[in-house]
Tab-separated table of C-alpha atoms and ligand atoms in Angstrom:
chain	number	residue	atom	x	y	z
F	1	MET	CA	21.683	-33.627	4.268
F	2	GLU	CA	24.922	-36.057	3.751
F	3	ILE	CA	26.249	-36.678	0.602
F	4	ASN	CA	25.438	-40.164	-0.588
F	5	GLY	CA	24.891	-42.227	-3.777
F	6	LYS	CA	21.927	-40.468	-4.812
F	7	THR	CA	23.257	-36.923	-4.260
F	8	LYS	CA	22.422	-34.532	-7.255
F	9	LEU	CA	24.738	-31.842	-8.497
F	10	ALA	CA	23.605	-28.279	-9.519
F	11	CYS	CA	26.572	-25.607	-10.320
F	12	LEU	CA	27.723	-22.405	-11.331
F	13	LEU	CA	29.730	-21.858	-14.724
F	14	GLY	CA	31.501	-18.624	-14.718
F	15	HIS	CA	35.105	-17.060	-15.045
F	16	PRO	CA	35.959	-16.275	-12.313
F	17	VAL	CA	33.531	-17.740	-9.840
F	18	GLY	CA	35.224	-17.077	-6.551
F	19	HIS	CA	33.197	-13.799	-5.246
F	20	SER	CA	29.855	-15.628	-5.955
F	21	PHE	CA	27.592	-16.500	-3.033
F	22	SER	CA	24.989	-18.557	-4.969
F	23	PRO	CA	26.679	-21.733	-2.998
F	24	TYR	CA	25.338	-20.234	0.352
F	25	ILE	CA	21.877	-19.472	-1.233
F	26	HIS	CA	21.308	-22.944	-3.559
F	27	ASN	CA	22.910	-25.171	-0.449
F	28	PHE	CA	20.696	-23.523	2.215
F	29	LEU	CA	17.640	-24.042	0.042
F	30	ALA	CA	18.595	-27.645	-0.618
F	31	GLU	CA	18.596	-28.385	3.108
F	32	HIS	CA	15.455	-26.256	3.747
F	33	PHE	CA	13.694	-28.269	1.170
F	34	GLU	CA	15.331	-31.662	2.058
F	35	GLN	CA	16.538	-32.175	-1.379
F	36	ASN	CA	19.501	-34.475	-1.975
F	37	MET	CA	21.705	-32.140	-3.910
F	38	LYS	CA	24.578	-29.993	-3.579
F	39	TYR	CA	25.829	-26.746	-5.309
F	40	LEU	CA	29.194	-25.992	-6.418
F	41	CYS	CA	31.037	-23.410	-8.371
F	42	PHE	CA	33.326	-24.250	-11.633
F	43	ASP	CA	35.624	-21.444	-13.113
F	44	ILE	CA	35.358	-22.379	-16.714
F	45	GLU	CA	37.693	-21.009	-19.487
F	46	PRO	CA	35.856	-19.696	-22.450
F	47	ASP	CA	36.945	-22.063	-24.869
F	48	GLN	CA	35.646	-25.080	-22.503
F	49	ILE	CA	31.928	-24.334	-22.751
F	50	GLN	CA	30.969	-26.827	-25.047
F	51	VAL	CA	32.595	-29.530	-23.623
F	52	THR	CA	31.548	-28.578	-20.265
F	53	LEU	CA	27.772	-28.573	-21.156
F	54	GLU	CA	28.305	-31.988	-22.659
F	55	GLY	CA	29.772	-33.129	-19.474
F	56	LEU	CA	26.665	-32.032	-17.484
F	57	LYS	CA	24.586	-34.057	-19.904
F	58	ALA	CA	26.794	-37.066	-19.015
F	59	LEU	CA	26.904	-36.531	-15.346
F	60	HIS	CA	23.387	-36.091	-15.252
F	61	VAL	CA	23.641	-32.568	-13.324
F	62	LEU	CA	20.355	-30.954	-12.184
F	63	GLY	CA	21.224	-27.927	-13.916
F	64	CYS	CA	23.299	-24.837	-13.790
F	65	ASN	CA	23.577	-21.144	-13.414
F	66	VAL	CA	25.649	-19.265	-15.829
F	67	THR	CA	27.433	-16.071	-15.059
F	68	ILE	CA	30.033	-13.805	-16.872
F	69	PRO	CA	31.327	-14.443	-19.492
F	70	HIS	CA	29.398	-17.152	-20.398
F	71	LYS	CA	25.669	-16.018	-20.702
F	72	ILE	CA	25.570	-15.615	-24.291
F	73	ALA	CA	28.108	-18.310	-25.070
F	74	VAL	CA	26.210	-21.143	-23.783
F	75	MET	CA	23.348	-20.520	-26.204
F	76	PRO	CA	24.190	-22.569	-29.271
F	77	TYR	CA	24.870	-25.632	-27.306
F	78	LEU	CA	21.449	-25.597	-25.419
F	79	ASP	CA	18.476	-27.614	-26.837
F	80	GLU	CA	15.934	-25.419	-26.074
F	81	ILE	CA	15.655	-21.710	-24.901
F	82	ASP	CA	12.978	-20.071	-23.343
F	83	LYS	CA	11.006	-17.593	-25.400
F	84	ASN	CA	12.097	-14.266	-23.233
F	85	ALA	CA	15.702	-15.514	-22.880
F	86	GLN	CA	15.844	-15.856	-26.581
F	87	ILE	CA	14.823	-12.263	-27.038
F	88	ILE	CA	17.047	-11.064	-24.306
F	89	GLY	CA	19.753	-12.925	-25.902
F	90	ALA	CA	21.475	-14.364	-22.608
F	91	VAL	CA	20.812	-17.477	-20.300
F	92	ASN	CA	21.692	-17.384	-16.658
F	93	THR	CA	19.820	-21.000	-15.786
F	94	ILE	CA	20.024	-24.229	-17.581
F	95	GLN	CA	17.812	-27.348	-16.890
F	96	ASN	CA	18.850	-30.942	-17.604
F	97	CYS	CA	15.775	-32.298	-18.314
F	98	GLN	CA	16.411	-35.826	-19.048
F	99	GLY	CA	19.459	-35.073	-21.264
F	100	LYS	CA	17.657	-32.059	-22.833
F	101	LEU	CA	19.363	-28.682	-21.716
F	102	ILE	CA	16.790	-25.685	-21.533
F	103	GLY	CA	17.991	-22.470	-21.032
F	104	TYR	CA	16.282	-19.535	-19.209
F	105	ASN	CA	16.843	-16.016	-17.754
F	106	THR	CA	15.792	-15.709	-14.224
F	107	ASP	CA	17.598	-12.376	-13.724
F	108	ALA	CA	14.695	-10.551	-15.340
F	109	LYS	CA	12.199	-12.548	-13.687
F	110	GLY	CA	14.125	-11.990	-10.400
F	111	PHE	CA	13.450	-8.071	-11.253
F	112	ILE	CA	9.907	-8.530	-11.865
F	113	GLN	CA	9.197	-10.568	-8.825
F	114	SER	CA	11.299	-8.069	-6.772
F	115	LEU	CA	8.460	-5.488	-7.671
F	116	LEU	CA	5.352	-7.813	-7.420
F	117	ALA	CA	6.452	-8.723	-3.951
F	118	LYS	CA	6.578	-5.269	-2.700
F	119	GLY	CA	2.872	-5.158	-4.261
F	120	HIS	CA	3.445	-2.995	-7.140
F	121	THR	CA	1.694	-3.629	-10.288
F	122	ILE	CA	3.373	-3.773	-13.870
F	123	LYS	CA	0.751	-3.872	-16.228
F	124	GLY	CA	-0.100	-0.714	-18.180
F	125	LYS	CA	3.003	1.686	-16.135
F	126	HIS	CA	5.382	3.854	-17.829
F	127	VAL	CA	9.011	2.635	-16.951
F	128	MET	CA	12.099	4.952	-17.112
F	129	LEU	CA	14.936	2.267	-17.658
F	130	LEU	CA	18.589	4.007	-16.939
F	131	GLY	CA	21.004	1.851	-18.822
F	132	ALA	CA	20.972	-0.028	-21.793
F	133	GLY	CA	23.630	-2.921	-21.024
F	134	GLY	CA	23.135	-6.951	-19.965
F	135	ALA	CA	20.798	-6.344	-17.283
F	136	ALA	CA	18.737	-3.300	-18.809
F	137	HIS	CA	18.378	-6.057	-21.674
F	138	ALA	CA	16.916	-8.583	-19.395
F	139	ILE	CA	14.593	-6.220	-17.618
F	140	ALA	CA	13.557	-4.516	-20.710
F	141	VAL	CA	12.225	-7.519	-22.319
F	142	GLU	CA	10.471	-9.038	-19.479
F	143	LEU	CA	8.802	-5.605	-18.506
F	144	ALA	CA	7.520	-5.605	-21.896
F	145	ALA	CA	6.447	-9.115	-21.350
F	146	GLN	CA	4.585	-8.168	-18.475
F	147	GLY	CA	2.368	-5.355	-20.275
F	148	ILE	CA	3.851	-1.873	-19.379
F	149	SER	CA	2.459	0.377	-21.586
F	150	GLU	CA	5.486	2.831	-22.199
F	151	LEU	CA	9.088	2.295	-22.032
F	152	THR	CA	11.936	5.286	-22.013
F	153	ILE	CA	15.306	3.963	-22.115
F	154	CYS	CA	18.092	6.697	-21.063
F	155	ASN	CA	21.641	5.750	-21.811
F	156	PRO	CA	24.911	8.017	-21.735
F	157	ILE	CA	25.667	6.975	-25.512
F	158	GLN	CA	21.998	7.104	-26.837
F	159	THR	CA	21.841	3.361	-28.079
F	160	GLU	CA	18.921	2.651	-30.271
F	161	ALA	CA	19.667	-0.942	-30.249
F	162	LEU	CA	17.724	-2.106	-27.281
F	163	ALA	CA	14.838	0.161	-28.467
F	164	ALA	CA	14.769	-1.435	-31.893
F	165	LEU	CA	14.701	-4.975	-30.086
F	166	ILE	CA	11.998	-4.326	-27.923
F	167	GLN	CA	9.852	-2.889	-30.583
F	168	GLU	CA	10.558	-5.516	-32.829
F	169	HIS	CA	9.311	-8.092	-30.474
F	170	PHE	CA	6.487	-6.199	-28.760
F	171	PRO	CA	5.169	-3.653	-31.359
F	172	THR	CA	2.546	-2.317	-29.247
F	173	LEU	CA	4.776	-0.838	-26.820
F	174	LYS	CA	5.402	2.839	-26.858
F	175	VAL	CA	9.333	3.236	-26.656
F	176	HIS	CA	11.335	6.169	-26.392
F	177	CYS	CA	15.262	6.263	-26.238
F	178	LYS	CA	16.759	9.323	-24.595
F	179	PRO	CA	20.440	10.474	-23.428
F	180	LEU	CA	20.874	9.969	-19.453
F	181	GLU	CA	19.774	13.517	-18.631
F	182	VAL	CA	16.582	13.198	-16.764
F	183	THR	CA	14.631	16.337	-16.079
F	184	THR	CA	11.871	16.906	-13.430
F	185	GLU	CA	9.687	17.378	-16.268
F	186	GLN	CA	10.271	13.905	-17.834
F	187	LEU	CA	9.796	12.134	-14.398
F	188	GLU	CA	6.109	13.540	-13.936
F	189	THR	CA	4.773	10.893	-16.661
F	190	VAL	CA	6.874	7.799	-15.174
F	191	ASP	CA	5.630	5.446	-12.856
F	192	ILE	CA	8.613	3.315	-12.372
F	193	LEU	CA	12.272	4.310	-12.398
F	194	VAL	CA	15.000	1.685	-12.828
F	195	ASN	CA	18.876	2.073	-12.298
F	196	ALA	CA	20.538	-0.544	-14.330
F	197	THR	CA	24.027	1.364	-14.647
F	198	PRO	CA	26.590	0.903	-12.576
F	199	MET	CA	26.515	4.472	-10.920
F	200	GLY	CA	26.297	4.114	-7.357
F	201	MET	CA	28.128	0.443	-7.206
F	202	LEU	CA	30.640	-0.103	-4.606
F	203	GLY	CA	34.230	0.905	-5.878
F	204	GLU	CA	34.887	3.575	-8.207
F	205	HIS	CA	31.218	4.307	-9.006
F	206	GLN	CA	30.034	4.407	-5.586
F	207	LEU	CA	29.625	8.096	-5.167
F	208	GLU	CA	27.611	8.456	-8.469
F	209	MET	CA	23.954	8.866	-9.181
F	210	PRO	CA	22.478	8.284	-12.541
F	211	ILE	CA	20.078	11.497	-12.332
F	212	ASP	CA	20.558	14.832	-10.562
F	213	LYS	CA	19.728	14.881	-6.916
F	214	SER	CA	17.919	18.225	-7.190
F	215	LEU	CA	15.317	16.521	-9.027
F	216	VAL	CA	11.698	16.812	-7.559
F	217	PRO	CA	10.237	13.558	-8.117
F	218	PRO	CA	6.260	12.930	-8.340
F	219	LYS	CA	4.811	11.225	-4.996
F	220	HIS	CA	3.805	8.199	-7.087
F	221	LEU	CA	7.138	7.412	-8.346
F	222	VAL	CA	8.420	3.958	-7.676
F	223	VAL	CA	12.293	3.805	-7.604
F	224	CYS	CA	14.202	0.442	-8.303
F	225	ASP	CA	18.283	0.227	-8.112
F	226	ILE	CA	19.377	-3.311	-9.302
F	227	ILE	CA	22.870	-2.491	-7.815
F	228	TYR	CA	23.153	-4.988	-4.401
F	229	ASN	CA	26.181	-3.486	-3.127
F	230	PRO	CA	25.793	-1.183	-1.153
F	231	GLN	CA	22.146	-2.188	-0.684
F	232	GLN	CA	21.362	1.685	-0.342
F	233	THR	CA	22.596	3.674	-3.143
F	234	HIS	CA	22.731	7.377	-3.396
F	235	LEU	CA	19.635	7.093	-6.005
F	236	LEU	CA	17.659	4.858	-3.168
F	237	LYS	CA	18.636	7.668	-0.682
F	238	TRP	CA	17.354	10.502	-2.739
F	239	ALA	CA	14.152	8.634	-3.471
F	240	LEU	CA	13.726	7.809	0.226
F	241	SER	CA	14.222	11.478	1.295
F	242	HIS	CA	11.341	12.442	-0.926
F	243	GLN	CA	9.180	9.675	0.740
F	244	LEU	CA	9.043	7.340	-2.344
F	245	GLN	CA	8.430	3.629	-2.514
F	246	VAL	CA	11.907	1.932	-3.397
F	247	VAL	CA	12.761	-1.665	-4.407
F	248	TYR	CA	16.454	-2.917	-3.788
F	249	GLY	CA	18.602	-4.927	-6.127
F	250	ILE	CA	19.234	-7.494	-3.552
F	251	ASP	CA	15.565	-8.431	-3.887
F	252	MET	CA	16.358	-8.964	-7.506
F	253	LEU	CA	19.251	-11.180	-6.732
F	254	ILE	CA	17.593	-13.255	-4.240
F	255	TYR	CA	14.439	-13.752	-6.411
F	256	GLN	CA	16.446	-15.013	-9.433
F	257	ALA	CA	17.991	-17.348	-7.139
F	258	LEU	CA	14.943	-18.856	-5.936
F	259	SER	CA	13.545	-18.905	-9.566
F	260	SER	CA	16.332	-21.044	-10.403
F	261	PHE	CA	15.860	-23.565	-7.815
F	262	GLU	CA	12.392	-23.766	-8.649
F	263	ILE	CA	13.166	-24.528	-12.399
F	264	TRP	CA	15.633	-27.512	-11.133
F	265	THR	CA	13.322	-28.711	-8.412
F	266	SER	CA	9.743	-27.912	-9.488
F	267	LEU	CA	9.335	-26.989	-5.824
F	268	LYS	CA	7.747	-23.553	-4.910
F	269	ALA	CA	10.535	-21.745	-3.052
F	270	ASP	CA	8.688	-18.876	-1.297
F	271	VAL	CA	11.494	-18.435	1.222
F	272	TYR	CA	12.661	-14.800	0.606
F	273	ASN	CA	12.778	-13.975	4.127
F	274	ASP	CA	14.861	-17.042	4.885
F	275	VAL	CA	17.360	-16.382	2.284
F	276	TYR	CA	17.616	-12.651	2.925
F	277	GLN	CA	18.401	-13.530	6.774
F	278	LEU	CA	20.956	-15.975	5.466
F	279	LEU	CA	22.918	-13.460	3.499
F	280	LYS	CA	22.763	-10.870	6.528
F	281	ASN	CA	23.703	-13.530	8.884
F	282	LYS	CA	26.776	-14.080	6.554
F	283	LYS	CA	27.466	-10.251	6.360
F	284	ILE	CA	27.006	-10.611	2.440
F	285	ILE	CA	24.521	-7.776	2.754
F	286	GLU	CA	24.102	-4.843	5.226
F	287	SER	CA	20.802	-3.882	6.927
F	288	ALA	CA	18.740	-1.601	4.485
T	301	NAP	P1	26.739	-3.301	-18.416
T	301	NAP	O1	26.350	-4.661	-19.470
T	301	NAP	O2	28.062	-3.194	-18.394
T	301	NAP	O3	25.705	-2.086	-18.704
T	301	NAP	C1	26.005	-0.881	-18.028
T	301	NAP	C2	24.977	-0.063	-18.587
T	301	NAP	O4	25.225	1.081	-17.864
T	301	NAP	C3	25.336	0.559	-20.035
T	301	NAP	O5	24.134	0.841	-20.720
T	301	NAP	C4	26.300	1.568	-19.979
T	301	NAP	O6	26.246	2.643	-21.045
T	301	NAP	C5	25.773	2.226	-18.651
T	301	NAP	N1	27.087	2.834	-17.929
T	301	NAP	C6	28.021	2.193	-17.865
T	301	NAP	N2	29.104	2.914	-17.025
T	301	NAP	C7	28.379	4.195	-16.913
T	301	NAP	C8	28.576	5.483	-16.289
T	301	NAP	N3	29.778	5.579	-15.403
T	301	NAP	N4	27.735	6.264	-16.250
T	301	NAP	C9	26.670	6.193	-16.797
T	301	NAP	N5	26.060	5.018	-17.341
T	301	NAP	C10	26.992	4.144	-17.471
T	301	NAP	O7	26.476	-3.919	-16.995
T	301	NAP	P2	25.282	-4.996	-16.495
T	301	NAP	O8	25.538	-6.254	-16.400
T	301	NAP	O9	23.935	-4.357	-17.472
T	301	NAP	O10	25.183	-4.464	-14.655
T	301	NAP	C11	24.553	-3.082	-14.668
T	301	NAP	C12	24.515	-2.914	-13.089
T	301	NAP	O11	23.548	-4.088	-12.618
T	301	NAP	C13	25.918	-3.470	-12.177
T	301	NAP	O12	25.660	-2.400	-11.228
T	301	NAP	C14	25.627	-4.707	-11.987
T	301	NAP	O13	26.106	-5.245	-10.512
T	301	NAP	C15	23.913	-4.843	-11.437
T	301	NAP	N6	23.009	-6.166	-11.664
T	301	NAP	C16	22.397	-6.390	-10.363
T	301	NAP	C17	21.773	-7.649	-10.470
T	301	NAP	C18	21.063	-8.165	-9.668
T	301	NAP	O14	20.608	-9.255	-9.661
T	301	NAP	N7	20.465	-7.363	-8.459
T	301	NAP	C19	22.181	-8.627	-11.874
T	301	NAP	C20	22.629	-8.222	-13.017
T	301	NAP	C21	23.461	-6.758	-12.821
T	301	NAP	P3	27.161	2.364	-22.343
T	301	NAP	O15	26.166	1.738	-23.242
T	301	NAP	O16	27.063	3.935	-22.916
T	301	NAP	O17	28.411	1.716	-21.865
């Protein structure tokens, strides 16, 4: 669609932003759904966040994504924040609703959707979450909101902070906090295992695995790795070698983008396969 006098802008605010492939996804979605909209990336210095957000209002921008290091810093300048994003304490999507900036966290929603889309249920399940950083916070809050019955958080340095946060907002949920030394016995009672550490990520951590590869998992265990590069981490290879069902990090990434687009346009963007194919064609992801 050509740019004309009515073209609307959506954008990414981050620092840096050059590595992002959100422009591929959102400009594809805009074309696909015939929206007169373009998506650009802006590298914003941390001390320019307030003025940037005021600028978005003045320019009548549709909305934006927010990435590192601004996900927390934008929050004081928003007019409204979705309840779960508030509990998570981070915003990755902003909607400009007639001059009112509303913040959401679609990272967490993307993770939930990646499970639901594969036919898994979440309500009543026992989830073991490896890691307690930014992504783990978002995932833990959304899983709790979806009605899991038990959450075990495993982290190298045992942190009680995430467990306390979840317990405060979801008092009926059973929450345990353990060091990152998972045993076969512990896995027996777990339904869904989620890696939210960088162990397995391209680069210095690629050969690492957050659990011991000699562990024997129960047959019902669903294994999710939110790392998307590489698509098949050592953890997922281990899970597949035991014939377990797996959920890939790239799915969370795609669904968070679809969710942001839906917030800006009020359209139902049920086009996971098209976006997956787009990223494959652009050689951004390899085949699983
Ligand atoms: P983060 O805030 O730095 O948190 C990382 C967590 O992993 C922390 O709990 C940390 O423990 C633990 N950790 C760090 N290094 C470790 C190591 N070598 N061994 C064991 N544990 C380690 O990072 P994040 O933003 O949450 O991101 C985590 C991963 O998720 C990254 O690989 C990122 O690419 C991926 N991610 C994917 C998506 C997606 O859409 N698929 C979205 C967001 C993030 P300490 O507390 O002890 O430091």
